[in-house]
PDB file of C-alpha atoms in Angstrom:
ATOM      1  CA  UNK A   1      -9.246  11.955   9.480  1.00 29.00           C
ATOM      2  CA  UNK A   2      -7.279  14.861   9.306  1.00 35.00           C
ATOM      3  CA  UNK A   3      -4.582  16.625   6.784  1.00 37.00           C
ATOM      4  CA  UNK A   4      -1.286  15.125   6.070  1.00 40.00           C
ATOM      5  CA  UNK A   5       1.194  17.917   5.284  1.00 45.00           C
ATOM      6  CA  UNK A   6       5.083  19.333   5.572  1.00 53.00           C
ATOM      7  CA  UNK A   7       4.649  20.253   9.669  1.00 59.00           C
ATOM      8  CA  UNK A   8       3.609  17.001   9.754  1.00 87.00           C
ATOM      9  CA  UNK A   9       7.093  15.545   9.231  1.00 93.00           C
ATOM     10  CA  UNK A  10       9.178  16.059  12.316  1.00 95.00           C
ATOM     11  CA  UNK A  11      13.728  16.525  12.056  1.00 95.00           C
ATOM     12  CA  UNK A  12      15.238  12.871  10.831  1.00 97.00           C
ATOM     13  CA  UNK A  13      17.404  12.619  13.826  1.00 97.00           C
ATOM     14  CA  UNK A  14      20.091  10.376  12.584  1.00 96.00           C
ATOM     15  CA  UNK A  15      21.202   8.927  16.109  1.00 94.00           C
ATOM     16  CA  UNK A  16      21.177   5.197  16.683  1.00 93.00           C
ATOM     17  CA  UNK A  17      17.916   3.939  18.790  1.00 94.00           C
ATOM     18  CA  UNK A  18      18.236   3.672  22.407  1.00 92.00           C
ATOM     19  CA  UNK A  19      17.406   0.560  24.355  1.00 91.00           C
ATOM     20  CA  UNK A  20      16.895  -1.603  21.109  1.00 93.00           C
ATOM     21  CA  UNK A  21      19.529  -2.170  18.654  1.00 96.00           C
ATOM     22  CA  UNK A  22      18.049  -1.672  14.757  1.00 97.00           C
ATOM     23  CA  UNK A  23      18.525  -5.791  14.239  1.00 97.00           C
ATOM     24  CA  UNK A  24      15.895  -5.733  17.210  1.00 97.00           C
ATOM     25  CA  UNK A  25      13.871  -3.245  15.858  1.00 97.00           C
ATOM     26  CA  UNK A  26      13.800  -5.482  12.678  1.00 98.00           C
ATOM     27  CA  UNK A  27      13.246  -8.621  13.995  1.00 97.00           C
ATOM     28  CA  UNK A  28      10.297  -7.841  16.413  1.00 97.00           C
ATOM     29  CA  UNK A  29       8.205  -5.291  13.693  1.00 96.00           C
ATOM     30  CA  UNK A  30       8.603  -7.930  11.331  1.00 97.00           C
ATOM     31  CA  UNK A  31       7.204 -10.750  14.165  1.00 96.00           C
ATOM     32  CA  UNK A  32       4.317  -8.012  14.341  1.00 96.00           C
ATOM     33  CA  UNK A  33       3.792  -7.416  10.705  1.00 97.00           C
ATOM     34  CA  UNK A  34       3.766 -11.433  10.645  1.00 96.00           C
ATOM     35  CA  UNK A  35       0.688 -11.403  13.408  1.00 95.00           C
ATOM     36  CA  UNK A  36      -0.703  -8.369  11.376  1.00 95.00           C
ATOM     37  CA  UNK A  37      -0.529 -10.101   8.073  1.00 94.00           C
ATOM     38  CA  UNK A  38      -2.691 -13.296  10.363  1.00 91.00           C
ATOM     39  CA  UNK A  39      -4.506 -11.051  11.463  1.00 91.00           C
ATOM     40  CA  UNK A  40      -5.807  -9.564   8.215  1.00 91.00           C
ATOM     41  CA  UNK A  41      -7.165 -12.424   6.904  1.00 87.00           C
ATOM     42  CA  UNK A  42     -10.343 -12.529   9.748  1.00 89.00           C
ATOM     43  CA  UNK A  43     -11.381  -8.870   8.404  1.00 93.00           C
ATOM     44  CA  UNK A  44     -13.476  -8.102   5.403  1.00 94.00           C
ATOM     45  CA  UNK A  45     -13.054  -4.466   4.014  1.00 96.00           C
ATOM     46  CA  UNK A  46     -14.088  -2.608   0.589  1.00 97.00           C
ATOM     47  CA  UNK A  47     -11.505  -1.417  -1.567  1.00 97.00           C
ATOM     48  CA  UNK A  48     -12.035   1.832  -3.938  1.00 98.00           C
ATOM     49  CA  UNK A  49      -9.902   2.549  -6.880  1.00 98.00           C
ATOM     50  CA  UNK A  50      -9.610   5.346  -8.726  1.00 98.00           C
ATOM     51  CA  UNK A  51      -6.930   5.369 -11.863  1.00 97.00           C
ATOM     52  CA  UNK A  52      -6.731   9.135 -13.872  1.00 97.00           C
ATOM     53  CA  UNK A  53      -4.717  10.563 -16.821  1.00 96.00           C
ATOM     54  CA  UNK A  54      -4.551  13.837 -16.892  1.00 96.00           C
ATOM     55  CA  UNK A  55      -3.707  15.725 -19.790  1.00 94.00           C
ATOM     56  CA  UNK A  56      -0.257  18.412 -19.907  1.00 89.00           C
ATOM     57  CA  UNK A  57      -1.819  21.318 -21.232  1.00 91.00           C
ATOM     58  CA  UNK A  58      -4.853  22.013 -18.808  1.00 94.00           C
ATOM     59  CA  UNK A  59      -3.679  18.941 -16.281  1.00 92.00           C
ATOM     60  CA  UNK A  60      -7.885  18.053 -16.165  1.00 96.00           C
ATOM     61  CA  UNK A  61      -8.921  14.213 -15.890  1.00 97.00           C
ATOM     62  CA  UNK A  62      -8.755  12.729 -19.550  1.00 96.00           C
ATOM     63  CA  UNK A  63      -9.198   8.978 -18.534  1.00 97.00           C
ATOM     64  CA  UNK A  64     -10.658   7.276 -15.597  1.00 98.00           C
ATOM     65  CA  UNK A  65     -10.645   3.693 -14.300  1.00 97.00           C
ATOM     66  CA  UNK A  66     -12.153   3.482 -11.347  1.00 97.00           C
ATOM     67  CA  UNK A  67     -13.779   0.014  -9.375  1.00 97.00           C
ATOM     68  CA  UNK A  68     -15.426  -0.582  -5.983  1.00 98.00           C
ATOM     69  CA  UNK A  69     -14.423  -4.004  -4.361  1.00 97.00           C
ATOM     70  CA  UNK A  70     -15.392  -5.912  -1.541  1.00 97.00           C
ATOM     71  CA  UNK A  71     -13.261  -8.551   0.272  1.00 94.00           C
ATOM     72  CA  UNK A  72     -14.837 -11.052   1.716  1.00 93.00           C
ATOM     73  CA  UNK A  73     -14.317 -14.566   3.191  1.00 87.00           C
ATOM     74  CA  UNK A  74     -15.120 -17.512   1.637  1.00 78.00           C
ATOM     75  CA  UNK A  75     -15.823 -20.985   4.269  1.00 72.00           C
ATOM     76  CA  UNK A  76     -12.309 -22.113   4.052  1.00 72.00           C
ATOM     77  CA  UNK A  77     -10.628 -18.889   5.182  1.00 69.00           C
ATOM     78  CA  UNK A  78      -9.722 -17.829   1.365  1.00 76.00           C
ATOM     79  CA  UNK A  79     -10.283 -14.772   0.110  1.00 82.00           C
ATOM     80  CA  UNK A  80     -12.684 -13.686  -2.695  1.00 89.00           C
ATOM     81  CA  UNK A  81     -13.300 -10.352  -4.752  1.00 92.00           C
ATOM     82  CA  UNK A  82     -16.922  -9.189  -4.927  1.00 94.00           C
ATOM     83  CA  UNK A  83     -17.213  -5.947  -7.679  1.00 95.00           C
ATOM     84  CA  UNK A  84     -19.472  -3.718  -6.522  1.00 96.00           C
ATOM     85  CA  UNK A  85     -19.320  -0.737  -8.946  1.00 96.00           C
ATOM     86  CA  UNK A  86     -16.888  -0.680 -12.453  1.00 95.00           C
ATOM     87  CA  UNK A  87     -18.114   2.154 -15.051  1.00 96.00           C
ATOM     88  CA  UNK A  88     -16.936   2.296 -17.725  1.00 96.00           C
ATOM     89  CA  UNK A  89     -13.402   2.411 -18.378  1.00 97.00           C
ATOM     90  CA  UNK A  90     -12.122   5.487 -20.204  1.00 97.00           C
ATOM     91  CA  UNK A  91      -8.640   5.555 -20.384  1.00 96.00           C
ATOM     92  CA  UNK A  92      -7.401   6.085 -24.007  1.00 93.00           C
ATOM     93  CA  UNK A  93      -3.230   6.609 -23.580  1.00 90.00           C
ATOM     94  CA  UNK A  94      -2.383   3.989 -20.869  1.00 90.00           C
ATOM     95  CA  UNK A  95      -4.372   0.425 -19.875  1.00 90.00           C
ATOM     96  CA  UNK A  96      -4.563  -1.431 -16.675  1.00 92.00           C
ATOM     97  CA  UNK A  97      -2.213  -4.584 -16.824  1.00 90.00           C
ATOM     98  CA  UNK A  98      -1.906  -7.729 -14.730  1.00 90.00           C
ATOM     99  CA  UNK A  99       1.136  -6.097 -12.895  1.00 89.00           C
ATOM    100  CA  UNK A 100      -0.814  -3.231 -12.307  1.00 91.00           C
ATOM    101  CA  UNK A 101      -3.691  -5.169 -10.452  1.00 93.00           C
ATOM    102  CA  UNK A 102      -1.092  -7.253  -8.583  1.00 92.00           C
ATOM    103  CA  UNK A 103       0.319  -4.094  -7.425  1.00 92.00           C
ATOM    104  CA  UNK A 104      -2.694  -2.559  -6.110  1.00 93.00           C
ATOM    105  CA  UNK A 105      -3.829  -5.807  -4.349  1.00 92.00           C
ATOM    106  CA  UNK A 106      -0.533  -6.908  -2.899  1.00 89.00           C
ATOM    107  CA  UNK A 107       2.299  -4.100  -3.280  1.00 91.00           C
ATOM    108  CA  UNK A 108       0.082  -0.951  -2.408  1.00 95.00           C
ATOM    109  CA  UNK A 109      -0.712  -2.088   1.543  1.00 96.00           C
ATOM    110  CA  UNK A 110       2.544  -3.109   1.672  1.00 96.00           C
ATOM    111  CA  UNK A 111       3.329  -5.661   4.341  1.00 97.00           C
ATOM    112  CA  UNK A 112       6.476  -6.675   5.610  1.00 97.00           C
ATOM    113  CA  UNK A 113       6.734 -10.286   7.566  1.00 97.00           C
ATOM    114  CA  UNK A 114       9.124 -12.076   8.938  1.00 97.00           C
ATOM    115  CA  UNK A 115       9.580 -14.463   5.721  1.00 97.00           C
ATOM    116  CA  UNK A 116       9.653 -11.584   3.702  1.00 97.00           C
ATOM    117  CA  UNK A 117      12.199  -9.892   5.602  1.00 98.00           C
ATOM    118  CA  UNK A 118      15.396 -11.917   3.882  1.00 97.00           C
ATOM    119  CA  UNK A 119      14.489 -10.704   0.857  1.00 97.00           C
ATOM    120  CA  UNK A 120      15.382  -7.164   1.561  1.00 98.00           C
ATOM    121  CA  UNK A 121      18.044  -4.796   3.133  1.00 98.00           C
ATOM    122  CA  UNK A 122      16.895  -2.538   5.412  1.00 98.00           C
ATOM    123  CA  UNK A 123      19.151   0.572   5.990  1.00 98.00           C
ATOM    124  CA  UNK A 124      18.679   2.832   9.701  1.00 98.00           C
ATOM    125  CA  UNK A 125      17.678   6.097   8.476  1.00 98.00           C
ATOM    126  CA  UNK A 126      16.677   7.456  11.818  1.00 98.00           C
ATOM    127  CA  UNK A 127      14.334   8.794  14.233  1.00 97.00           C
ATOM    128  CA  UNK A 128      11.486  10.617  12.897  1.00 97.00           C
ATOM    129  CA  UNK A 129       8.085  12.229  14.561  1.00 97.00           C
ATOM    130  CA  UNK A 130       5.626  12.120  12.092  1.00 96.00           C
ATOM    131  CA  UNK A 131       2.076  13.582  12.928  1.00 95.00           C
ATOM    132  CA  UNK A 132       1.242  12.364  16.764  1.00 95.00           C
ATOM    133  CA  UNK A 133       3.343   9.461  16.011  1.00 96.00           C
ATOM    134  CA  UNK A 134       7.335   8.677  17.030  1.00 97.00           C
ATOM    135  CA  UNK A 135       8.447   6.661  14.532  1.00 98.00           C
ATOM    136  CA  UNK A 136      12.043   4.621  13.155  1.00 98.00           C
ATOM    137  CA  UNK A 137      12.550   5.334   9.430  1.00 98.00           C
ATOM    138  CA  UNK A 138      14.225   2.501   7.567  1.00 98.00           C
ATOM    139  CA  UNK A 139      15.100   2.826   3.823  1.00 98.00           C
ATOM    140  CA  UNK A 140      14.085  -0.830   2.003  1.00 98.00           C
ATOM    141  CA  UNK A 141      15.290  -2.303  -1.132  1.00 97.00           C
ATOM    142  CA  UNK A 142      15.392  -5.911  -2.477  1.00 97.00           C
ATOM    143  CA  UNK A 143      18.545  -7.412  -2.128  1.00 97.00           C
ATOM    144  CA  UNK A 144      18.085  -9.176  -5.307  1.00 95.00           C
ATOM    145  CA  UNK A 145      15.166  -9.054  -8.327  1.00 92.00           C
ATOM    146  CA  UNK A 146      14.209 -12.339  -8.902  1.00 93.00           C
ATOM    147  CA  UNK A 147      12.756 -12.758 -12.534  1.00 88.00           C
ATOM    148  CA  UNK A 148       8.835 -12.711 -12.286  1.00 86.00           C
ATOM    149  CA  UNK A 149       8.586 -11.096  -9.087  1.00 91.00           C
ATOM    150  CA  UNK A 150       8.043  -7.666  -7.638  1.00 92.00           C
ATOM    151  CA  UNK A 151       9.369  -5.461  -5.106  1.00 95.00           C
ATOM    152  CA  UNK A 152       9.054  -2.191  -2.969  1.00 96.00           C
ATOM    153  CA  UNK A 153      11.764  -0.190  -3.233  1.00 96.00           C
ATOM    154  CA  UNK A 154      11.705   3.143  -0.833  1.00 97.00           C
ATOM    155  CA  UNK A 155      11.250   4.265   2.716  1.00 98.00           C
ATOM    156  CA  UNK A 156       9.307   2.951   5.488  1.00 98.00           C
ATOM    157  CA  UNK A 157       8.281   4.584   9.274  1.00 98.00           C
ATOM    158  CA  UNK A 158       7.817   1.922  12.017  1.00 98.00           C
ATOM    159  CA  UNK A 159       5.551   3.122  14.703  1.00 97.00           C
ATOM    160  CA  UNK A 160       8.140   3.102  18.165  1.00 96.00           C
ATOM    161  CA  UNK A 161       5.282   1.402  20.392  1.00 94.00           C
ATOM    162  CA  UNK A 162       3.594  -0.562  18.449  1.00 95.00           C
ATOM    163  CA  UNK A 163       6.291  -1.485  16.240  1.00 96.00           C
ATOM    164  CA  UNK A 164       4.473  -1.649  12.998  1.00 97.00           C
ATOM    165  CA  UNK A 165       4.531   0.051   9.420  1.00 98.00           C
ATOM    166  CA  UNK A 166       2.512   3.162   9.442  1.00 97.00           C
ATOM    167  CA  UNK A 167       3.572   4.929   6.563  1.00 98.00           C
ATOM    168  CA  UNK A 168       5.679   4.130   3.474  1.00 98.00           C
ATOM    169  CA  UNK A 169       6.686   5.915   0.350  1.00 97.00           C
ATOM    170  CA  UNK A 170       8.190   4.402  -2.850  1.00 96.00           C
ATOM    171  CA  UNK A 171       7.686   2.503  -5.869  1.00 94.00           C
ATOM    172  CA  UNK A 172       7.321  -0.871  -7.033  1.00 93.00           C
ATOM    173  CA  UNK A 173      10.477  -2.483  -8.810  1.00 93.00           C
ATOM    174  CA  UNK A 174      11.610  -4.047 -11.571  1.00 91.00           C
ATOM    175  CA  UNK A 175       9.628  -1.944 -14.266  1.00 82.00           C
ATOM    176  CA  UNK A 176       9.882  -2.875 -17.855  1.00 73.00           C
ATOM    177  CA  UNK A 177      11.257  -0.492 -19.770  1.00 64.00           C
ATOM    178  CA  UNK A 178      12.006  -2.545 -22.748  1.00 66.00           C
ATOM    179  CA  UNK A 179      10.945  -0.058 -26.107  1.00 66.00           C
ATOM    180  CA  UNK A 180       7.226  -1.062 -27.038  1.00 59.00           C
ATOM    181  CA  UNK A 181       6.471  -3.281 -24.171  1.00 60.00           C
ATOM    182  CA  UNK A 182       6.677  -0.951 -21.433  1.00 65.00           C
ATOM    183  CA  UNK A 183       4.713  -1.613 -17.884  1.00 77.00           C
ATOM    184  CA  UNK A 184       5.779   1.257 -15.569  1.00 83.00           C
ATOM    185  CA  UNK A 185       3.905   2.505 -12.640  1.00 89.00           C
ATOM    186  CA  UNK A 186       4.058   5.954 -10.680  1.00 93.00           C
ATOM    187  CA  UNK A 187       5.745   6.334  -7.066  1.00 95.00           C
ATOM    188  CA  UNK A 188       3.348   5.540  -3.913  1.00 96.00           C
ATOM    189  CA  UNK A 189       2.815   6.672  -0.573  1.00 97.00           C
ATOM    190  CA  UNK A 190       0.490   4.144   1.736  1.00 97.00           C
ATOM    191  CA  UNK A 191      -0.786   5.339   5.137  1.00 97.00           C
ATOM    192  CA  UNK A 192      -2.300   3.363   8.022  1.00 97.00           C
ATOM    193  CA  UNK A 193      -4.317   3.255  10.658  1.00 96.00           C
ATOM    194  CA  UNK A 194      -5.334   1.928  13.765  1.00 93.00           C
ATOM    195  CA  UNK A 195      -7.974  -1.042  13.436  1.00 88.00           C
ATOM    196  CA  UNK A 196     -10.320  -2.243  16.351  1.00 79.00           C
ATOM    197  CA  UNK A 197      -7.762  -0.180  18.338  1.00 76.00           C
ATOM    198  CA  UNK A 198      -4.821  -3.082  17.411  1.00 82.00           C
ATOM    199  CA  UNK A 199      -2.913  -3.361  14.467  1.00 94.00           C
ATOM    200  CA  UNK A 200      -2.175  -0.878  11.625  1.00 97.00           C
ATOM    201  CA  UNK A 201      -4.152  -1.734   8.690  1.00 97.00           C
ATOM    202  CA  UNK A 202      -3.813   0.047   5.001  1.00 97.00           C
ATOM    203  CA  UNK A 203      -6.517   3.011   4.487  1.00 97.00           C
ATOM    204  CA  UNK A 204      -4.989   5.066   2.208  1.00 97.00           C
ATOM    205  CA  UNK A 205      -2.875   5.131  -1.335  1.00 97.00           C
ATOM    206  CA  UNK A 206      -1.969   7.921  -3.304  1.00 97.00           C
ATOM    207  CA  UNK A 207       0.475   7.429  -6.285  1.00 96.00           C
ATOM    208  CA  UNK A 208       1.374   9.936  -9.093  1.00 96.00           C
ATOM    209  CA  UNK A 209       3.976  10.662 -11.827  1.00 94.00           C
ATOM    210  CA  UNK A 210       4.434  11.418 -15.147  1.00 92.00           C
ATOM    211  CA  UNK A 211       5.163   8.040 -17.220  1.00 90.00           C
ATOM    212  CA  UNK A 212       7.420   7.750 -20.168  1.00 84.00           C
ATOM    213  CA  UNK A 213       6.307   5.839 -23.247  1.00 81.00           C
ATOM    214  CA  UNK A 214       9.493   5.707 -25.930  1.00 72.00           C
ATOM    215  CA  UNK A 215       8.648   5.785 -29.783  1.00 63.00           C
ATOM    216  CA  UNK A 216       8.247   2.430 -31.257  1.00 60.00           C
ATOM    217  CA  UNK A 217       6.604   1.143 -34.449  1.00 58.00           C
ATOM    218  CA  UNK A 218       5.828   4.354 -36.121  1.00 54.00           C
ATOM    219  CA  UNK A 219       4.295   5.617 -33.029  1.00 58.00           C
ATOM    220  CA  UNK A 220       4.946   9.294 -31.215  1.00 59.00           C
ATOM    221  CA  UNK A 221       7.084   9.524 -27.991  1.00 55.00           C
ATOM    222  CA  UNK A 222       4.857  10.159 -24.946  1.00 80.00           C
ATOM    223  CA  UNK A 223       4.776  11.283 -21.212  1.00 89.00           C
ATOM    224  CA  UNK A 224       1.644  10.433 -19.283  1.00 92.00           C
ATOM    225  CA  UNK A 225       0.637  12.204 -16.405  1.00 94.00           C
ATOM    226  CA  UNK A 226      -0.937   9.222 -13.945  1.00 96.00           C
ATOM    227  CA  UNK A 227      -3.024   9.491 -11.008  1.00 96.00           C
ATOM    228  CA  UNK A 228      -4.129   6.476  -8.321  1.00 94.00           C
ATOM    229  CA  UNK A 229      -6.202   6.432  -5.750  1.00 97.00           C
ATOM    230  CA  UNK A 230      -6.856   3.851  -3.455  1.00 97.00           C
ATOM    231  CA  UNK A 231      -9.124   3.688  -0.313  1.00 97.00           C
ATOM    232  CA  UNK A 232      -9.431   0.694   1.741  1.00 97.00           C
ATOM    233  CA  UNK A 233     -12.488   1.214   4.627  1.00 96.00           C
ATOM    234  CA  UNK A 234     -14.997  -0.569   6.385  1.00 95.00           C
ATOM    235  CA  UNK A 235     -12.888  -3.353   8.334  1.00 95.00           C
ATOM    236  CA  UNK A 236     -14.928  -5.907   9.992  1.00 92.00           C
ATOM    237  CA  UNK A 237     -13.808  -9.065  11.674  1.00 90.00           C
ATOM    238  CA  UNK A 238     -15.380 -11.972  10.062  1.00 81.00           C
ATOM    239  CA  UNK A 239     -15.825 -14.222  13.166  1.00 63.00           C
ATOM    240  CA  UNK A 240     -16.389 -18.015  12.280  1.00 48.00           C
ATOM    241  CA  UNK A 241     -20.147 -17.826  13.947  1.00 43.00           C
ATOM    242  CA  UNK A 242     -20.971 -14.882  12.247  1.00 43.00           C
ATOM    243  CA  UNK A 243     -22.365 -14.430   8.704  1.00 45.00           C
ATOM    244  CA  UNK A 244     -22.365 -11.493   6.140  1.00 40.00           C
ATOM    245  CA  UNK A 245     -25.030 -10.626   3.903  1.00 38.00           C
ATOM    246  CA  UNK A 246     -23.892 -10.058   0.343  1.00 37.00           C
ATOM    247  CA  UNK A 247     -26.603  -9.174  -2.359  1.00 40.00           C
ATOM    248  CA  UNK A 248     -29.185 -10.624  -0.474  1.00 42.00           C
ATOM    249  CA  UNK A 249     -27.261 -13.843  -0.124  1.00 44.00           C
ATOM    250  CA  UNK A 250     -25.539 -15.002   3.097  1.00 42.00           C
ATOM    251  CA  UNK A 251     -22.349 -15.651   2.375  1.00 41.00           C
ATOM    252  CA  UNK A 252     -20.818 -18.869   4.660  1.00 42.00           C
ATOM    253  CA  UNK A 253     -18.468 -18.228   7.691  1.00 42.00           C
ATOM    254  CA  UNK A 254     -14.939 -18.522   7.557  1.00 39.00           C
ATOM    255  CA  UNK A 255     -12.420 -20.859   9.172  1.00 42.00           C
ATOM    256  CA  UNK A 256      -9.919 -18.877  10.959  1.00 42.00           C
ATOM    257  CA  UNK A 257      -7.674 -21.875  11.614  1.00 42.00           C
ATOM    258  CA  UNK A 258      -6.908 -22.027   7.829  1.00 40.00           C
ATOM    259  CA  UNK A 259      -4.107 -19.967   6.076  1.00 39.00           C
ATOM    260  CA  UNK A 260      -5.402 -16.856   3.843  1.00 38.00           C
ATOM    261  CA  UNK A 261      -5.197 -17.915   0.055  1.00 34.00           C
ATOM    262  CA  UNK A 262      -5.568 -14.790  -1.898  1.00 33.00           C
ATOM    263  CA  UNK A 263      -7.698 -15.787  -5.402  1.00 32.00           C
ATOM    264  CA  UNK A 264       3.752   4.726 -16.483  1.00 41.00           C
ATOM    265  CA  UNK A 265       8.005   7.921 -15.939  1.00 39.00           C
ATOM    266  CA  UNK A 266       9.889   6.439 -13.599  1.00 44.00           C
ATOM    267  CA  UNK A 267      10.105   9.052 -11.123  1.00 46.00           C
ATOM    268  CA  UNK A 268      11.820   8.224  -7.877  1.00 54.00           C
ATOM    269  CA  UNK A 269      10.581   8.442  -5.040  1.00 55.00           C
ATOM    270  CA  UNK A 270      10.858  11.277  -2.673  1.00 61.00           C
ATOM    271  CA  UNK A 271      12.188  11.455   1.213  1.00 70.00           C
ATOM    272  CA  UNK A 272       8.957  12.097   2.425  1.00 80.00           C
ATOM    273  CA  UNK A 273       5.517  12.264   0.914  1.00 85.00           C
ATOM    274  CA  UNK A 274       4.567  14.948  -0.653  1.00 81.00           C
ATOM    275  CA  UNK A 275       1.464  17.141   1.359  1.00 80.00           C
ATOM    276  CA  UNK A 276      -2.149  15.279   0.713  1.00 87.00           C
ATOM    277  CA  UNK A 277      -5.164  16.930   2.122  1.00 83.00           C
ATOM    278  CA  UNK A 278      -6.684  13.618   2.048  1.00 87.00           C
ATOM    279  CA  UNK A 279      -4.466  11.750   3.768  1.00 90.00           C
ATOM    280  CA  UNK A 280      -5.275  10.528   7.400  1.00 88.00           C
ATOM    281  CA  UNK A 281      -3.519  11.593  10.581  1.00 89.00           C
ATOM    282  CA  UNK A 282      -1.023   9.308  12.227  1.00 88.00           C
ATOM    283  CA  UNK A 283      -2.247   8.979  15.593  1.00 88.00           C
ATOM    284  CA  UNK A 284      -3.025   6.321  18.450  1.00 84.00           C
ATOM    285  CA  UNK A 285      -6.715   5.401  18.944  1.00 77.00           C
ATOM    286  CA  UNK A 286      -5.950   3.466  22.376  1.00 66.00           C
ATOM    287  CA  UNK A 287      -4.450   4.416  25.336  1.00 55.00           C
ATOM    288  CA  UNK A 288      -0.674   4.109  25.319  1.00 55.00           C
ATOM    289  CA  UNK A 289       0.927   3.290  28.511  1.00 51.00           C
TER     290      UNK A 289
END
C-alpha cells in the first residue's frame, strides 16, 4: 500500500489514443470488465464499513455506523452476507437507507460490463499517468435515469494494458431531493487493485461531503458533514472442491458454472480525487511485457 496524493496525478493529455480508436477502447474494457464481473463471483472477500458525521464546529466524529461483512458462496454459486461485527449504531442527524446499502454493495466497486455499457455515454477525456499506471480517462454519465434505478455519474481511468477500471471518482445519481424525504449521498472515489496478479478488483472507498437537509415540518435547516469508508480485503477464490470454514461450520462449495445472484449536500464531484493517505498505489503486481 502506499499514499495516494496530487504528484500522483500525471498532465491530462487531451490527444486522441494511438493504435486504438476510443470505440475500441470501449468495447474491449467493457469485454474485460464483463470477464472481471465472472470472475468476481469465484472469490470470497470481507467488506468493512465505516459511516461518520462529524460535527461543524470542532469537525470530531459525532455518529458512527460501522459493520464488518463477509462474502461468501453459497452451493449454487449465489452470494450470501455473513455479519461479522455491527456495534452499535450511533448516528443521531442522518440514518442508513435501502439506497444507501445498495450503493455500497453495488455502486461503490463500480463495474462497468458490456450490458451495462448502453446505458451510458462515455466522453474521451484523455491520456492520464496516474501513480505507476498509464491510464485513458473517460468521463461517464447515464444517458437516461430510469425511475427506480441508480447510476454513476463522474470520471473513470482505464488501465492502458490491462484495459480495466482502476480508479473512479463521482457520485451516485438520481438523489432525492424532494423537501422532507430527502436520500442524498456524498461524492466517491473507488480504487483498485491487482488480484491473484489478474484482474482489478475494488479495495478501497472513500466518500465525503457536506449534505443538505431543507426545513420541513417545523424542523431546522441542516448541513451534515458525512464520512464513508469502505475496505474490501482478503480475496480468495472459492474453488468448487474446496470448502471454507465459517464459525466453525463448513460452509458447502460453490458451482462456478452458475450465474452470481447477489441476495446527504450534493457536492459534485471533483476532476481528480482529492489526496488520501490511505489510499493504495496504482501499480502492476505481474510482469508486463
Amino acid at each position: 500500500m502506499g499514499s495516494q496524493d496530487a504528484e500522483g496525478f500525471g498532465k491530462l493529455d487531451p490527444k486522441p489514443p494511438t493504435g486504438l480508436t476510443t470505440d475500441e477502447i470501449v468495447k474491449k474494457f467493457g469485454a474485460r470488465e464483463t470477464a472481471f464481473n465472472q470472475a468476481l463471483n469465484e472469490y470470497t472477500f470481507r467488506r468493512t464499513v465505516r459511516v461518520e458525521t462529524l460535527a461543524e464546529d470542532t469537525n470530531k466524529v459525532d455518529g458512527v455506523y460501522q459493520d464488518v461483512t463477509d462474502i461468501v458462496l453459497s452451493d449454487n454459486g449465489g452470494r450470501s452476507e455473513h455479519v461479522v461485527f455491527a456495534p452499535q449504531n450511533t448516528l443521531e442527524r442522518v440514518m442508513m437507507t435501502q439506497s444507501d446499502f445498495d450503493d455500497i454493495t453495488h455502486r461503490l466497486p463500480f463495474i462497468l460490463t458490456t450490458k451495462d455499457l448502453p446505458q451510458y455515454d462515455l466522453t474521451y477525456m484523455g491520456r492520464q499517468h496516474v501513480d505507476d499506471l498509464d491510464t485513458y480517462v473517460f468521463e461517464a454519465a447515464p444517458k437516461t435515469l430510469v425511475k427506480g434505478q441508480r447510476y454513476f455519474q463522474g470520471r473513470i481511468w482505464v488501465d492502458q494494458k490491462d484495459l480495466q477500471i482502476v480508479l473512479i471518482n463521482g457520485k451516485t445519481v438520481p438523489q432525492d431531493m424532494r423537501r422532507g424525504h430527502e436520500d442524498l449521498s456524498p461524492p466517491y472515489t473507488t480504487y483498485y487493485s491487482e488480484v491473484d496478479g489478474g484482474y482489478w478488483f475494488p479495495v478501497y472507498t472513500h466518500a465525503e461531503g457536506n449534505l443538505h437537509f431543507a426545513a420541513a415540518n417545523g424542523a431546522l435547516a441542516q448541513d451534515v458533514h458525512i464520512r464513508y469508508t469502505v475496505k474490501y480485503a482478503d480475496y480468495k477464490r472459492f474453488h468448487a472442491k474446496s470448502r471454507i470454514i465459517y464459525n466453525g461450520e463448513t460452509l458447502p462449495a460453490a458451482d462456478p458454472s452458475k450465474p452470481d445472484t447477489p441476495e446527504k449536500t450534493n457536492t459534485e464531484p471533483t476532476a481528480q480525487p482529492a489526496a488520501d493517505p490511505n489510499a493504495p498505489n496504482l501499480k502492476h503486481t505481474k510482469p508486463q511485457p
